[in-house]
C-alpha positions as YAML, in Angstrom:
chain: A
units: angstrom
residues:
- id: 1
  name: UNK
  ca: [9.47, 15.74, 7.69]
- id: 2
  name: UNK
  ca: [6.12, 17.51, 8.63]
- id: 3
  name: UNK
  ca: [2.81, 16.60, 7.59]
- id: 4
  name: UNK
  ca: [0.23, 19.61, 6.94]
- id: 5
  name: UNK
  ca: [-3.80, 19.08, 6.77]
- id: 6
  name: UNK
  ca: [-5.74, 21.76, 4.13]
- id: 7
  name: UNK
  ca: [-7.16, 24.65, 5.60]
- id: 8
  name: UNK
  ca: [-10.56, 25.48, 4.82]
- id: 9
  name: UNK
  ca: [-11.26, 27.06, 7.57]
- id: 10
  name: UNK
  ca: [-9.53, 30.38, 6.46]
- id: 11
  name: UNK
  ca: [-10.97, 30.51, 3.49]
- id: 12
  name: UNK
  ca: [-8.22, 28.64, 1.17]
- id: 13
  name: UNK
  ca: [-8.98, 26.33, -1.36]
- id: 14
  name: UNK
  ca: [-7.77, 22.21, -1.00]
- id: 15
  name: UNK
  ca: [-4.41, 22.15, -3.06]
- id: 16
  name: UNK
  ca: [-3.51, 18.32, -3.58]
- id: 17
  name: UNK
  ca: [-6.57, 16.77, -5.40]
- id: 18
  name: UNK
  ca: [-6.99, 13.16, -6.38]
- id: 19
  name: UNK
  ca: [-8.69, 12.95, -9.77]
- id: 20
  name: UNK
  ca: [-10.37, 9.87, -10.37]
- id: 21
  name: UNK
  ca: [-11.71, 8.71, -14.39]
- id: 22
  name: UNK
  ca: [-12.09, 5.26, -16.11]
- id: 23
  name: UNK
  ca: [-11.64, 3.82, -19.90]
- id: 24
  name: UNK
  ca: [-12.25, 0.42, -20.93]
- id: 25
  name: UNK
  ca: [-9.04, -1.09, -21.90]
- id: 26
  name: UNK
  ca: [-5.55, -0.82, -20.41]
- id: 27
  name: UNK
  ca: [-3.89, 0.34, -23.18]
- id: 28
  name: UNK
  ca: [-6.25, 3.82, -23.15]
- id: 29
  name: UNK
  ca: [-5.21, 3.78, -19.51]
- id: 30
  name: UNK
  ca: [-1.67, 4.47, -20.50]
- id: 31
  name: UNK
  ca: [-1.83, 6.72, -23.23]
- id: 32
  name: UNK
  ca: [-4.55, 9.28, -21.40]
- id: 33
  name: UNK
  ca: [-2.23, 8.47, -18.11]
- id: 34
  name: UNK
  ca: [0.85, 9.69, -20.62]
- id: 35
  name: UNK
  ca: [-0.99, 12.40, -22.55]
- id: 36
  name: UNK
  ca: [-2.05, 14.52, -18.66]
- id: 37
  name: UNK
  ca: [1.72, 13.74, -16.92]
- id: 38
  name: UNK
  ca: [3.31, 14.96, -20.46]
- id: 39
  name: UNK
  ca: [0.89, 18.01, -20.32]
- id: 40
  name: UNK
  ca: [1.72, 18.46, -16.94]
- id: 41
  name: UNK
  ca: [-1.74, 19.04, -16.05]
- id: 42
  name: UNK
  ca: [-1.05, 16.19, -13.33]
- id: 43
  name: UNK
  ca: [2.28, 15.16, -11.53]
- id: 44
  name: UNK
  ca: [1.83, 11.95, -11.62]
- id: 45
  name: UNK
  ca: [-0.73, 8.91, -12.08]
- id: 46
  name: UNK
  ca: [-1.81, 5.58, -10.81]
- id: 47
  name: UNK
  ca: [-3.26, 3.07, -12.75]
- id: 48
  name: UNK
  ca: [-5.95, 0.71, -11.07]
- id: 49
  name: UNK
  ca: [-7.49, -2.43, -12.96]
- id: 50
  name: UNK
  ca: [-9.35, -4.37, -14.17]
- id: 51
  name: UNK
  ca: [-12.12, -3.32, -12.40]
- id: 52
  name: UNK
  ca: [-15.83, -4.03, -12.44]
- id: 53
  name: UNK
  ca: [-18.10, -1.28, -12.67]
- id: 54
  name: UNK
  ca: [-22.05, -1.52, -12.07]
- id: 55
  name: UNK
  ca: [-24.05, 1.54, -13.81]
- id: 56
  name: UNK
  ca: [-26.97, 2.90, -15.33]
- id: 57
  name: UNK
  ca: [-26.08, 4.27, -19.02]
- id: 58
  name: UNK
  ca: [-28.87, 5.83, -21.33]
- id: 59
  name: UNK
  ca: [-31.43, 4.31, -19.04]
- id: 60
  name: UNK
  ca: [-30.25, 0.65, -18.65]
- id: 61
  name: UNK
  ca: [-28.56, -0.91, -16.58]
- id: 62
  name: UNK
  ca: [-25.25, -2.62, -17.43]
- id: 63
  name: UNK
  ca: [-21.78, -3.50, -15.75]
- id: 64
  name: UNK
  ca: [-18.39, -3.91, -17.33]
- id: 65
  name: UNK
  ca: [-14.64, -3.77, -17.05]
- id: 66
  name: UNK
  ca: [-12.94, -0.89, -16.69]
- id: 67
  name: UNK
  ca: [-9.08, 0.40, -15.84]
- id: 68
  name: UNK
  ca: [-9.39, 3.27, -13.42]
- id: 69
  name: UNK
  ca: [-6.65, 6.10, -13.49]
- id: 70
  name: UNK
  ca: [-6.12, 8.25, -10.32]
- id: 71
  name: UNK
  ca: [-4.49, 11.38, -10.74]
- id: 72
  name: UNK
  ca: [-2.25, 13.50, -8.55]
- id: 73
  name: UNK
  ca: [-2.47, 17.13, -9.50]
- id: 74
  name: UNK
  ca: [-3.04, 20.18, -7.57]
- id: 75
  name: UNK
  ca: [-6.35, 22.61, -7.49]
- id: 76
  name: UNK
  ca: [-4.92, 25.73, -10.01]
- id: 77
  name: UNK
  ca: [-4.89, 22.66, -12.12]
- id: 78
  name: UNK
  ca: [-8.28, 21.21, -12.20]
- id: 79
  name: UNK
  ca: [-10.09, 23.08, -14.61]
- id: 80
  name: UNK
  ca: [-7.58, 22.29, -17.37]
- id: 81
  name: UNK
  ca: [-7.39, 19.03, -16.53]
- id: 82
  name: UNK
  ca: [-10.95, 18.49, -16.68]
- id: 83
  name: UNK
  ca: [-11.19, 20.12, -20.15]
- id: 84
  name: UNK
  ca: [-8.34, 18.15, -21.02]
- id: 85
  name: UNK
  ca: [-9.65, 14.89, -20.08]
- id: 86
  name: UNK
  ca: [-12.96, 16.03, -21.40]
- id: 87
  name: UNK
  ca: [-11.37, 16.41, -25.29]
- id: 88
  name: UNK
  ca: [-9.20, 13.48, -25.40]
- id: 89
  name: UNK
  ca: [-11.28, 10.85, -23.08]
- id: 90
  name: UNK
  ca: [-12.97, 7.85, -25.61]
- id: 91
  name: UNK
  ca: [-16.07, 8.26, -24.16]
- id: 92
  name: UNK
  ca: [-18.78, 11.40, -24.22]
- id: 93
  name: UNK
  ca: [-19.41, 11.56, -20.73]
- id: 94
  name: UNK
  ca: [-16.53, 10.38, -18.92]
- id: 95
  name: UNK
  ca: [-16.26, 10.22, -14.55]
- id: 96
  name: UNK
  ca: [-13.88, 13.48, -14.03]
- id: 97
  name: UNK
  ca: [-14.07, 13.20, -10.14]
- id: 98
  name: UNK
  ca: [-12.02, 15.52, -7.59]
- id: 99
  name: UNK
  ca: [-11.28, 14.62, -4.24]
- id: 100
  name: UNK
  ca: [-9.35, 16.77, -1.91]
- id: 101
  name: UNK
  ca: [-5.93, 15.20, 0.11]
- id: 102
  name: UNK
  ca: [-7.18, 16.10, 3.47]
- id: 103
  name: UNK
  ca: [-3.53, 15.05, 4.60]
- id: 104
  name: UNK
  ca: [-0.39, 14.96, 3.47]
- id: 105
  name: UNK
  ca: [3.67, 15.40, 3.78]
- id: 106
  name: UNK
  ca: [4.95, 18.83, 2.77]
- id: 107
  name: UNK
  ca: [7.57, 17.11, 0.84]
- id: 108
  name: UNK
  ca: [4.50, 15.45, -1.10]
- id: 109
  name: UNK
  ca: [2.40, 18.81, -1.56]
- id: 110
  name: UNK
  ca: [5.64, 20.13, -2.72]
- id: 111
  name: UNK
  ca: [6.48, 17.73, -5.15]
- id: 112
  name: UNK
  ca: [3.08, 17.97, -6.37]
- id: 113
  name: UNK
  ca: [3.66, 21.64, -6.88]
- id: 114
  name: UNK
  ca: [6.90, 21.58, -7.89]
- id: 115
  name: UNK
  ca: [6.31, 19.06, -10.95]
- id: 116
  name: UNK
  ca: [3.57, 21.15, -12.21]
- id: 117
  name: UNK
  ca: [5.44, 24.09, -12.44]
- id: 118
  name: UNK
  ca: [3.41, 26.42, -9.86]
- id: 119
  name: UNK
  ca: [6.14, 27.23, -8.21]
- id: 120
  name: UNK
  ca: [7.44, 29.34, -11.35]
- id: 121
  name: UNK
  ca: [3.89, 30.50, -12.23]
- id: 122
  name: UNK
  ca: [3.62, 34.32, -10.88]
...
């Protein structure tokens, strides 16, 4: 079993992204969670909550619960996810946020790849 870090310094994009977003009750957790793995626009997801949140919303401040979902998909997939999320999220301006996995097993990466079909994309 190796373990491979992203290479940026050639050029190449991150691959593995963890995509972070938020609803309000558990319930939309699962069915947005569903509605991306089904789509296959992530290969998996993770779903965190409750969890407080402290924000600023049309100019006031406010805090609330919230269930967060974490996504695993990979970077060819990020703009469709995004749009994705964007159309079927409850609320207007939802958190879409990418971070890269600076680290992980091949076998993970792979998977990761594997379940969203890129390796039969051309």
């Amino acid at each position: 079993m190796g373990s491979r870090a992203a290479d940026v310094s050639n050029g190449q994009p991150w691959t593995v992204l963890q995509v972070s977003t938020a609803v309000e009750t558990r319930d939309a957790a699962v069915e947005l969670a569903r509605l991306v793995v089904e789509a296959r626009l992530a290969a998996g997801a993770q779903i965190v909550g409750p969890v407080i949140s402290a924000f600023w919303h049309q100019g006031e401040f406010g805090t609330g619960e919230e269930w967060q979902l974490l996504l695993k998909t990979h970077a060819r997939r990020f703009e469709d996810l995004r749009a994705f999320l964007q159309d079927h999220h409850p609320w207007q301006n939802p958190e879409i946020a990418a971070v890269p996995v600076v680290m992980s097993s091949d076998e993970y990466a792979a998977w990761v790849s594997r379940t969203l079909l890129l390796d039969v994309e051309a």
